[in-house]
Short mmCIF file of N, CA and C and ligand atoms in Angstrom, two decimals:
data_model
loop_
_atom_site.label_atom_id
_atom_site.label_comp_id
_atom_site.label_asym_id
_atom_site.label_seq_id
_atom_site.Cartn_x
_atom_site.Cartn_y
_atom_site.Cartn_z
N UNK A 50 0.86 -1.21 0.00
CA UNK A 50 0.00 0.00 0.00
C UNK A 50 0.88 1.24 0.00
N UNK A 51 0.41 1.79 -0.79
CA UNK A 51 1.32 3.14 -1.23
C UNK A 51 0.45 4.41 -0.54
N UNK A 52 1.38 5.02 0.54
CA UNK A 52 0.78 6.26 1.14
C UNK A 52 1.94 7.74 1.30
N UNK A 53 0.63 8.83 0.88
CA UNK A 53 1.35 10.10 0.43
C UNK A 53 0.87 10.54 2.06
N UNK A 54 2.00 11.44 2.21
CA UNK A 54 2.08 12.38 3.47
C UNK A 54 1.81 13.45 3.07
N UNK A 55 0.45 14.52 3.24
CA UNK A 55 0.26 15.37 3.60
C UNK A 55 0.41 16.37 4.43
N UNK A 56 1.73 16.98 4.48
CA UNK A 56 1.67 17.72 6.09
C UNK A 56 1.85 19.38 6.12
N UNK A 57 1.62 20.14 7.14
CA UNK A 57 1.61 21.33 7.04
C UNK A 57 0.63 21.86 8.40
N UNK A 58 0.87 23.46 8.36
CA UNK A 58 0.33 24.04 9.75
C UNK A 58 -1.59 23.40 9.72
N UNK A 59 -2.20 23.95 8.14
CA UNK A 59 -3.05 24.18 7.86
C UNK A 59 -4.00 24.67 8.95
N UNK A 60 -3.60 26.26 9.07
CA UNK A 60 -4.49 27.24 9.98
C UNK A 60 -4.83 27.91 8.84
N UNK A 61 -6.38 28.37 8.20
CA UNK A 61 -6.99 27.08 8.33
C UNK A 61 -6.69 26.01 7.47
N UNK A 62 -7.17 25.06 6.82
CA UNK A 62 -6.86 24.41 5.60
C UNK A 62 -7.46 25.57 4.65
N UNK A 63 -6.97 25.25 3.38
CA UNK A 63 -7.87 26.14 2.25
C UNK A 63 -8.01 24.96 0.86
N UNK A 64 -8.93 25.83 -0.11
CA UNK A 64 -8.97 24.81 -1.07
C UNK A 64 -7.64 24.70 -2.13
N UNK A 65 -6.82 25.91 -1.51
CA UNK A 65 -5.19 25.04 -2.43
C UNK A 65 -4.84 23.50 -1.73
N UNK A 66 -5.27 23.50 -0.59
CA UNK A 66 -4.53 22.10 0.44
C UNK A 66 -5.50 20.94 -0.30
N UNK A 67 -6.58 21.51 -0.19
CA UNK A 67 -7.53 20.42 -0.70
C UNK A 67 -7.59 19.92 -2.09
N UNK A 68 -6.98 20.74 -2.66
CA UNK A 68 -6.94 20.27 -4.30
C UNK A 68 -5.46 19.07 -4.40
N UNK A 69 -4.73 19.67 -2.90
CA UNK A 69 -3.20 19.30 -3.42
C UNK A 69 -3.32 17.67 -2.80
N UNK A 70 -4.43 17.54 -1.19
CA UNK A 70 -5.06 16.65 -1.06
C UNK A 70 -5.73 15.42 -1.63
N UNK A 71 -6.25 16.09 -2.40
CA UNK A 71 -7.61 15.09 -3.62
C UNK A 71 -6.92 14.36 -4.61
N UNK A 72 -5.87 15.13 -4.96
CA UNK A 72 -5.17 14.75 -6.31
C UNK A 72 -4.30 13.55 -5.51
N UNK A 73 -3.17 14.08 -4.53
CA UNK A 73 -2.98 12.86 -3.81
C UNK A 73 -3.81 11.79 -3.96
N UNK A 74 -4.92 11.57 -3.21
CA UNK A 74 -5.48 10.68 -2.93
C UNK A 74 -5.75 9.55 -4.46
N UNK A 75 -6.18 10.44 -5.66
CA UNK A 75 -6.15 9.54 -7.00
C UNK A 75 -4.83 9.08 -7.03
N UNK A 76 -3.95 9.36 -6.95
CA UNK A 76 -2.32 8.94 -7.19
C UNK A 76 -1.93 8.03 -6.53
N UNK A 77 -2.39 7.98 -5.18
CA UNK A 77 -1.52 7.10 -3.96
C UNK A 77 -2.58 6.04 -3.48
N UNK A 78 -2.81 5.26 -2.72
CA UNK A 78 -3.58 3.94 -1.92
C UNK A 78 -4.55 4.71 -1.00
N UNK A 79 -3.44 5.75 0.30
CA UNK A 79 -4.03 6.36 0.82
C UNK A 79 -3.06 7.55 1.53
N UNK A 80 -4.04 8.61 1.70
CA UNK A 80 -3.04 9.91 1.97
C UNK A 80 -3.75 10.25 3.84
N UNK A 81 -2.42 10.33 4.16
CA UNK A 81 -2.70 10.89 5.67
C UNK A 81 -1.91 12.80 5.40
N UNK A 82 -3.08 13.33 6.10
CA UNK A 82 -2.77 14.70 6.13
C UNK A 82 -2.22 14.94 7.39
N UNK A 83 -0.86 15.62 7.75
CA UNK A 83 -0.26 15.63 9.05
C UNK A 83 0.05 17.07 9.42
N UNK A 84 -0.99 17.07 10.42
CA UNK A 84 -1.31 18.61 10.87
C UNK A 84 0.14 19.06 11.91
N UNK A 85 1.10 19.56 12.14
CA UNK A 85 1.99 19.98 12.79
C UNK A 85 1.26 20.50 13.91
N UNK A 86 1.79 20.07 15.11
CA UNK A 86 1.43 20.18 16.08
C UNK A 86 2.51 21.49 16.94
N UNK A 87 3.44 21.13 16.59
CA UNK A 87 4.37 22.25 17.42
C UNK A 87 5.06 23.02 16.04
N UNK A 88 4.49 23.42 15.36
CA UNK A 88 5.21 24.73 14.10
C UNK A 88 5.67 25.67 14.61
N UNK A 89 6.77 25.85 13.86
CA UNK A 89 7.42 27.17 14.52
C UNK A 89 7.17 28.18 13.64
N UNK A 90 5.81 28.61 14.49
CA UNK A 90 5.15 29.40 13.52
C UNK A 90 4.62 30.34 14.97
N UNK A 91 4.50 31.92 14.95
CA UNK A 91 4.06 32.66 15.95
C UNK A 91 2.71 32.31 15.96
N UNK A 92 2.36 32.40 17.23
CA UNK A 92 1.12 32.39 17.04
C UNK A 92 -0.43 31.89 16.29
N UNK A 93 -0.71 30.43 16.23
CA UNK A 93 -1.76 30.36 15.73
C UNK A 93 -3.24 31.03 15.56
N UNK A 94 -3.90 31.03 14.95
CA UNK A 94 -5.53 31.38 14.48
C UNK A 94 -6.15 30.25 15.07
N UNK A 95 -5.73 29.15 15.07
CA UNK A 95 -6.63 27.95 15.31
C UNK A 95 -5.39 26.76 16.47
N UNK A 96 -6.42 26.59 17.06
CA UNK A 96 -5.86 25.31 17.88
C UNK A 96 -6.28 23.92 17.52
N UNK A 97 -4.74 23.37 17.50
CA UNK A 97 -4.52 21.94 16.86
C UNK A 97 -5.80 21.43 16.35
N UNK A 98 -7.08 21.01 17.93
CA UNK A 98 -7.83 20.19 17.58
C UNK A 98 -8.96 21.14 16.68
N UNK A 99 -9.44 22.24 16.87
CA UNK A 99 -9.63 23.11 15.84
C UNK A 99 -9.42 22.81 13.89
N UNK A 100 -7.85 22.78 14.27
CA UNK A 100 -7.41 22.20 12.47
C UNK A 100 -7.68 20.86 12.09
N UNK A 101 -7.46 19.56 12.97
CA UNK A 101 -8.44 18.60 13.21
C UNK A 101 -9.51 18.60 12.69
N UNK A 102 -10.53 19.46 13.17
CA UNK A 102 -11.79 19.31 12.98
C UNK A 102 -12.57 19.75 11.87
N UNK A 103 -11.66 21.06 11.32
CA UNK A 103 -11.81 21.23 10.15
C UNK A 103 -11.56 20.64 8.94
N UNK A 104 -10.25 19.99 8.85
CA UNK A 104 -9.97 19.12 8.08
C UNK A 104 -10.64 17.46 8.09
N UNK A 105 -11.02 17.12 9.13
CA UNK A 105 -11.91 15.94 8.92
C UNK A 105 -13.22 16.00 8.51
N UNK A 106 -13.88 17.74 8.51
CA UNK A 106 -15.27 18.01 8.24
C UNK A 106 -14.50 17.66 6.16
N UNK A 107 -13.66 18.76 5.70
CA UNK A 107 -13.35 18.36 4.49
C UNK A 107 -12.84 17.16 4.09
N UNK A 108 -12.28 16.56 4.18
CA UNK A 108 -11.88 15.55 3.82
C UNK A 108 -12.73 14.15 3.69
N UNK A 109 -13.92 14.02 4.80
CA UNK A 109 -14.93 13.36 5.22
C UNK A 109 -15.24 12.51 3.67
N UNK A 110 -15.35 13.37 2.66
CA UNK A 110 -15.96 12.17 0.98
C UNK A 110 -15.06 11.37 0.76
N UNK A 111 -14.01 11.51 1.48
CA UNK A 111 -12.30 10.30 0.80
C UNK A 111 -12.22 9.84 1.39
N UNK A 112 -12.72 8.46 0.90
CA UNK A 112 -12.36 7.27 1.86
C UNK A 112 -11.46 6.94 2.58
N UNK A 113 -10.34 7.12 1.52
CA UNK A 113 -9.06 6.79 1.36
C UNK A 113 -8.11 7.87 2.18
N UNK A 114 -8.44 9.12 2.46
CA UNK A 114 -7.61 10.10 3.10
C UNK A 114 -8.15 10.06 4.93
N UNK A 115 -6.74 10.16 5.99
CA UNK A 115 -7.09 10.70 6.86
C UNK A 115 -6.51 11.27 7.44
N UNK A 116 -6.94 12.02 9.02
CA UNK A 116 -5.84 13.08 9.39
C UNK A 116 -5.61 12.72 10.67
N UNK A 117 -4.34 12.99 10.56
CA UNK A 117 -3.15 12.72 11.97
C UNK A 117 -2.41 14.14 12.18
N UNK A 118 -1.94 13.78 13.69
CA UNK A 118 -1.28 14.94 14.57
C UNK A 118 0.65 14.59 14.30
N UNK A 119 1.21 15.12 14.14
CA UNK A 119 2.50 15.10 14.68
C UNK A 119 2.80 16.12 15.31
N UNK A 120 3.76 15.96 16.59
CA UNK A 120 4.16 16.24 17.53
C UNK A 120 5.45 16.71 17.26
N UNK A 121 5.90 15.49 16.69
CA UNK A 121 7.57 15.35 16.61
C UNK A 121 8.24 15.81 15.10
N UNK A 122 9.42 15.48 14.77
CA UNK A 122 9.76 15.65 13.42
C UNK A 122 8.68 14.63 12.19
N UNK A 123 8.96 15.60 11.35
CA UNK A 123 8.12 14.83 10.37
C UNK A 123 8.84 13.89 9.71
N UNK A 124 10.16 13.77 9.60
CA UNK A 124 10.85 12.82 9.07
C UNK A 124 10.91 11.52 9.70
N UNK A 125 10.36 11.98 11.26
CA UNK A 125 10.43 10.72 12.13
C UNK A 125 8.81 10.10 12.11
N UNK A 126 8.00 11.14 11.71
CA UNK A 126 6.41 10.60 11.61
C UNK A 126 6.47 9.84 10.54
N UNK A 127 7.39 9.91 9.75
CA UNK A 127 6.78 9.09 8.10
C UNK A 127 7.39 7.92 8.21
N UNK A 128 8.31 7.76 9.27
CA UNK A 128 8.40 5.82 9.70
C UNK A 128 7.28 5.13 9.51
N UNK A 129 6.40 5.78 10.18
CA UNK A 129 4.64 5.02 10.82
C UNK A 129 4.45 4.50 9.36
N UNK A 130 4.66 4.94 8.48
CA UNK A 130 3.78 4.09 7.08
C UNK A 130 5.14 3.65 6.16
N UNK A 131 4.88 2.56 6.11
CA UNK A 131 6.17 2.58 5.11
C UNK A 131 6.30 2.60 3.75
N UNK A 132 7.28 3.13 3.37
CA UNK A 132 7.78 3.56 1.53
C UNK A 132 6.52 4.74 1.63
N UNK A 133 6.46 5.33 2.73
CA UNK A 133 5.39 7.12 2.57
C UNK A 133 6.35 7.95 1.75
N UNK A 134 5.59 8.52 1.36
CA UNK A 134 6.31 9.84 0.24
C UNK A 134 5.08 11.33 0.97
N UNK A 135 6.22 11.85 0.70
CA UNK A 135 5.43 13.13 1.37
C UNK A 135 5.24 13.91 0.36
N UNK A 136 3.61 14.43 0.24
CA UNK A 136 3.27 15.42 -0.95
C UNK A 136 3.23 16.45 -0.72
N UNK A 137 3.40 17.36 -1.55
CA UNK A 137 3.60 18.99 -0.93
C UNK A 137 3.09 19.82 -2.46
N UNK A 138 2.47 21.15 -2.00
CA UNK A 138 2.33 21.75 -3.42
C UNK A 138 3.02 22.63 -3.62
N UNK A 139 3.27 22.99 -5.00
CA UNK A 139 4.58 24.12 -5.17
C UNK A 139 3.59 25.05 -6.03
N UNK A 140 3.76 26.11 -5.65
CA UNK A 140 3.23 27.71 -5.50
C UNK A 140 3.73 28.27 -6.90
N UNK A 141 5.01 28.55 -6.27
CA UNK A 141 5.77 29.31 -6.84
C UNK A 141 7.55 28.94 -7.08
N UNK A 142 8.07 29.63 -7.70
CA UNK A 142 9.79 29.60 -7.06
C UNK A 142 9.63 30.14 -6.16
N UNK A 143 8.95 31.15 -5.18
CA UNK A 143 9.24 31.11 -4.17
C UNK A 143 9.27 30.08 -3.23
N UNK A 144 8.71 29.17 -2.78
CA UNK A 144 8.23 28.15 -2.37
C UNK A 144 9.65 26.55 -2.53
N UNK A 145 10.21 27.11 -4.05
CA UNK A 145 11.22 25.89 -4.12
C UNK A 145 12.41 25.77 -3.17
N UNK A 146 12.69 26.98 -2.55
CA UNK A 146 14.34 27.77 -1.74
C UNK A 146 13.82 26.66 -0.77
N UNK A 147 12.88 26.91 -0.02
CA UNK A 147 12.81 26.15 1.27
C UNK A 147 12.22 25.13 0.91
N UNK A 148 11.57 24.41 0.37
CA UNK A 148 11.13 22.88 0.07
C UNK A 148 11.94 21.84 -0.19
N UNK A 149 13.42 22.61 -1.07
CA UNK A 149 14.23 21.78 -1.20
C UNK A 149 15.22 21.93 -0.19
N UNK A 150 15.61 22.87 0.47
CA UNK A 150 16.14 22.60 1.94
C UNK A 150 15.77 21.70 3.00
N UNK A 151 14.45 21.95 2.83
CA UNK A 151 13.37 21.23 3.76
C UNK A 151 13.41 19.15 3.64
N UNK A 152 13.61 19.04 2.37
CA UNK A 152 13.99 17.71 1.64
C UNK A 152 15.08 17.34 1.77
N UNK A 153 16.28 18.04 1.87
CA UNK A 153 17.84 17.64 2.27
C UNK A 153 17.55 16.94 3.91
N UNK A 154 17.20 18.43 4.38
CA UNK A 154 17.15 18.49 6.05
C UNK A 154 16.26 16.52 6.54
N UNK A 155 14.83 16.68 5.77
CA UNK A 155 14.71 15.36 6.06
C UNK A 155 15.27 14.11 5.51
N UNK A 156 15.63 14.08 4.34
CA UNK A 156 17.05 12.92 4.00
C UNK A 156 18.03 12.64 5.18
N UNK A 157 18.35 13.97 5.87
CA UNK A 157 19.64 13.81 6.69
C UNK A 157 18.77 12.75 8.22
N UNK A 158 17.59 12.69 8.08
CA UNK A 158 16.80 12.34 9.57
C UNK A 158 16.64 10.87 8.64
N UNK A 159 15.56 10.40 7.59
CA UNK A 159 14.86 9.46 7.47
C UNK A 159 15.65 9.11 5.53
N UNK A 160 16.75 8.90 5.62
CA UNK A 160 17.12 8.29 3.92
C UNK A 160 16.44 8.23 2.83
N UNK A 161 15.82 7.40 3.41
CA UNK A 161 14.80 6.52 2.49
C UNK A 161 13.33 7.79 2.60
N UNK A 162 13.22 8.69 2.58
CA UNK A 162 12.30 9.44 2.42
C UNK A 162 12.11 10.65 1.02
N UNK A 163 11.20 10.50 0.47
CA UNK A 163 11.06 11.28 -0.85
C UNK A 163 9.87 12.15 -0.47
N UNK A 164 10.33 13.33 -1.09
CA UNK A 164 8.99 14.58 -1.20
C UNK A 164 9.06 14.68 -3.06
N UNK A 165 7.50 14.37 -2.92
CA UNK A 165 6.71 14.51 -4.28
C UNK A 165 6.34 16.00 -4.26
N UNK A 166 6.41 16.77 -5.40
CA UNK A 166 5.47 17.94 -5.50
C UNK A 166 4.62 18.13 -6.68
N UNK A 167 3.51 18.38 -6.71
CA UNK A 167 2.59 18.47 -7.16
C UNK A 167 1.71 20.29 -7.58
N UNK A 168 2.30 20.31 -8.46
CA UNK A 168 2.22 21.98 -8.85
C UNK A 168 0.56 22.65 -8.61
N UNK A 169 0.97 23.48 -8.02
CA UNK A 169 -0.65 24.26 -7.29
C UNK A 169 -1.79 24.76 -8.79
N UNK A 170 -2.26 24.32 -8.86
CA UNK A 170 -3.65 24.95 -9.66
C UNK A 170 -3.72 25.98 -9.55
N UNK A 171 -3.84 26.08 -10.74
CA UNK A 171 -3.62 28.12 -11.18
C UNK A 171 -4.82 28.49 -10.23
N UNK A 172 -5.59 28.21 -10.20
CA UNK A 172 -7.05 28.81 -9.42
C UNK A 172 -6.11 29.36 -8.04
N UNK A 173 -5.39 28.88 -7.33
CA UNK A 173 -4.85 28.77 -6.16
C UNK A 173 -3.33 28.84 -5.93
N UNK A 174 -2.67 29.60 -6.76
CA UNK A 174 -1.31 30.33 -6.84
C UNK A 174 -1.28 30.72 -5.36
N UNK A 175 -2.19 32.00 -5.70
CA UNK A 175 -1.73 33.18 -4.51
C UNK A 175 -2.45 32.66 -3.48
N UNK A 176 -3.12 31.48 -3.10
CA UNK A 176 -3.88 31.47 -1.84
C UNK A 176 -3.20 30.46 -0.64
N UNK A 177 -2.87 31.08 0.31
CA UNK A 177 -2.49 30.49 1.72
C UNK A 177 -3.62 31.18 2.55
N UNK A 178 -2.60 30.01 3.67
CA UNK A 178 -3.75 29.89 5.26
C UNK A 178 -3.08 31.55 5.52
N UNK A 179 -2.58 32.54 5.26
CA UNK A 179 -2.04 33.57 5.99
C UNK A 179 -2.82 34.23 5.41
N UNK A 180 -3.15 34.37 4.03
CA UNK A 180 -4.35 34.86 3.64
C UNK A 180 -5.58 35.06 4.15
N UNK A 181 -5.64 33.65 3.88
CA UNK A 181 -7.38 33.65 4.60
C UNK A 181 -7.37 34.02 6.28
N UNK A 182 -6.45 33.71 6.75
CA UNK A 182 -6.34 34.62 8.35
C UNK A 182 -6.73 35.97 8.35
N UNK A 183 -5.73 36.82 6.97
CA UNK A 183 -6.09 38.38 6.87
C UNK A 183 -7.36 38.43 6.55
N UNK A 184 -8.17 37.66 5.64
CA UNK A 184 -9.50 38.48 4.77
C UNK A 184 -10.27 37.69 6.10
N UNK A 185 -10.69 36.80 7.06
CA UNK A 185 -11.42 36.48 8.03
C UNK A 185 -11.11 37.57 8.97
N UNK A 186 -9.93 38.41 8.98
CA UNK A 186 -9.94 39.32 10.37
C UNK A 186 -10.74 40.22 10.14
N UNK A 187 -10.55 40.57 8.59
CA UNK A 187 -11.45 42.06 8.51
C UNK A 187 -12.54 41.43 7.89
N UNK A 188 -13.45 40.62 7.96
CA UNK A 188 -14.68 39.89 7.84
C UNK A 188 -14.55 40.16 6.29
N UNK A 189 -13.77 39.74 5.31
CA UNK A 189 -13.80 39.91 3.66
C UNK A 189 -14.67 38.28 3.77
N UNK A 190 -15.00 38.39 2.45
CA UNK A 190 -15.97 36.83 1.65
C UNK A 190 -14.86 35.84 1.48
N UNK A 191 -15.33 34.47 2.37
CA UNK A 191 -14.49 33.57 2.30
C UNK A 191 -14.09 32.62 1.07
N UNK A 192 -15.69 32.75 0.72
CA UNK A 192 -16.14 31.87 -0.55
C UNK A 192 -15.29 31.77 -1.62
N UNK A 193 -14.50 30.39 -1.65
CA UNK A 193 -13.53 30.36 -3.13
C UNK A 193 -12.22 30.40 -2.42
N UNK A 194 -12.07 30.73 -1.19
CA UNK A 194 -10.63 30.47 -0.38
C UNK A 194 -10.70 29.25 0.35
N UNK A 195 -11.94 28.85 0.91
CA UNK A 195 -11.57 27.87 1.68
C UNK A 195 -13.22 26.78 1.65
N UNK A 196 -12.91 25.54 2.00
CA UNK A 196 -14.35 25.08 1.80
C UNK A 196 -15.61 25.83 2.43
N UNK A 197 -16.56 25.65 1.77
CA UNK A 197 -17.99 25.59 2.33
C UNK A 197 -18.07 25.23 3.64
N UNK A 198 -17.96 24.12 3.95
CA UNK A 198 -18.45 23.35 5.43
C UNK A 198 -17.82 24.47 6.63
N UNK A 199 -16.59 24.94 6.33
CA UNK A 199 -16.10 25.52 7.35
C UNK A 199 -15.80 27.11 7.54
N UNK A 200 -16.83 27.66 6.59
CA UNK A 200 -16.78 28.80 6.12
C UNK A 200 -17.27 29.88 7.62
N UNK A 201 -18.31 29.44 8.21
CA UNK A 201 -19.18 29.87 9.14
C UNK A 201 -18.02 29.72 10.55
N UNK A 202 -17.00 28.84 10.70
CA UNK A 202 -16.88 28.12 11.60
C UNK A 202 -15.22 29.47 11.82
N UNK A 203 -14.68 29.51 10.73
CA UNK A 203 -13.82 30.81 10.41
C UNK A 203 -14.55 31.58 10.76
N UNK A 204 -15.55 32.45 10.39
CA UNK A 204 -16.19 33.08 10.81
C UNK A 204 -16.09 33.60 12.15
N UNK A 205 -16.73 32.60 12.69
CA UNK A 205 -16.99 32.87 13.76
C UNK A 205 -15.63 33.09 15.19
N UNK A 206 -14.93 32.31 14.34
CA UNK A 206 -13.68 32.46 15.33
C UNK A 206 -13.30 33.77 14.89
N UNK A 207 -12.71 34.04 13.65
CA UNK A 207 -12.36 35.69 13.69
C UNK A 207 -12.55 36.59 14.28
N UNK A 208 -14.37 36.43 14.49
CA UNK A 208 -15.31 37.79 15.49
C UNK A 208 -15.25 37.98 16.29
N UNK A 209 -14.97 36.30 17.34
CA UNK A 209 -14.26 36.27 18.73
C UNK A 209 -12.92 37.15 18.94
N UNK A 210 -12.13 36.40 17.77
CA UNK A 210 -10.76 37.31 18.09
C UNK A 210 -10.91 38.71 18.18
N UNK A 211 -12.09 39.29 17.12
CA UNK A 211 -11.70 41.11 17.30
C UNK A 211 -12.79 41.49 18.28
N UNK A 212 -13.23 40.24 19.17
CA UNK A 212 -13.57 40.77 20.40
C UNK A 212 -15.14 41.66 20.32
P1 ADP B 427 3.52 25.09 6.22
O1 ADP B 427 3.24 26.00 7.35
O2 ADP B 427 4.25 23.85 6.59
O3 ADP B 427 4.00 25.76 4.97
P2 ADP B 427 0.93 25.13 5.10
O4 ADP B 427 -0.26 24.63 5.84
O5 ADP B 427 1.03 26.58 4.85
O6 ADP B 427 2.10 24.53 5.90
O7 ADP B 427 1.07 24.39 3.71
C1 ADP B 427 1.21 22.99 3.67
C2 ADP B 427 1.51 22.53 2.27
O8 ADP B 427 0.48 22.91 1.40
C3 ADP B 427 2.79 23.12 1.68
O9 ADP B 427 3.44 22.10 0.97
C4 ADP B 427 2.34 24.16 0.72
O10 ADP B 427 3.18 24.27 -0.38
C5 ADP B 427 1.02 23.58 0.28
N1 ADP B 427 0.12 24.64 -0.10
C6 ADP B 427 -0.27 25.67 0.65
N2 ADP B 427 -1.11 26.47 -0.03
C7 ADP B 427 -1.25 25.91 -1.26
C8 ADP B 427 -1.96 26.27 -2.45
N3 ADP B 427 -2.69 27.38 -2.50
N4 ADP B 427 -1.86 25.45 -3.52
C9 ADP B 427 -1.10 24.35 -3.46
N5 ADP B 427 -0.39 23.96 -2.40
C10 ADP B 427 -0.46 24.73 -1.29
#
């Protein structure tokens, strides 16, 4: 059984993750999406089980896809399945500087580990989770950044945040 690693902050997920997701899933047996648990990233929008919950509301039609926590290095999470290949989507050249650093760095942890990339759908160039953080703070239209199911659920956390 052939399984693609999905991983990333995904605060929130958006429909670039989900396209980069789906397509996985036709390609591979089965794709686990691996939500980073400790990113060294300032400050989240969403807490862990939060991104959890969002991503299992999307993902829910694929049989074949599910979502897990890592804690630890990701080079050391992709033991758990073996011959995993980790999928990732590429944006831009911006995006290649650190992906392929990022791919050395885990070679040097797990050898036998390969990152697949899978080029982002023009629809979804310019769209990240940092995005949709900005247009949810100042209440902009979510619609077309991120799924349906969890549109309300952004929402509503944003409004909390500005209190
Ligand atoms: P990280 O914080 O690790 O970059 P992200 O949640 O921002 O995690 O992104 C996870 C993965 O999803 C990365 O490989 C990134 O390239 C990919 N990705 C993010 N946004 C898009 C998009 N709009 N289209 C395609 N791939 C994307």
């Amino acid at each position: 059984m052939r399984t693609a690693i999905c991983p990333g902050s995904f605060d929130p997920v958006t429909l670039g993750h989900l396209n980069i997701i789906t397509r996985a899933a036709q390609i591979f047996d089965r794709v686990v999406v691996c939500v980073a648990a400790n990113a060294n990233k300032p400050t989240p929008m969403f807490t862990v089980e939060e991104k959890i919950d969002m991503l299992r509301t999307v993902v829910a039609p694929y049989p074949n896809v599910s979502v897990e926590v890592n804690t630890g290095l990701l080079a050391e999470f992709a033991r758990r399945y073996e011959g995993a290949v980790l999928v990732k989507g590429m944006r831009a050249a911006s995006d290649f500087d650190y992906e392929f650093q990022m791919d050395l760095i885990n070679k040097r942890i797990n050898p036998a580990l390969e990152t697949m990339f899978l080029t982002a759908d023009q629809r979804y160039t310019f769209l990240s989770s940092s995005i949709v953080r900005e247009m949810a703070h100042y209440g902009a239209e979510l619609s077309g950044l991120v799924p349906e199911e969890i549109i309300a659920f952004i929402e509503a956390k944003a409004k909390s945040g500005r209190g």
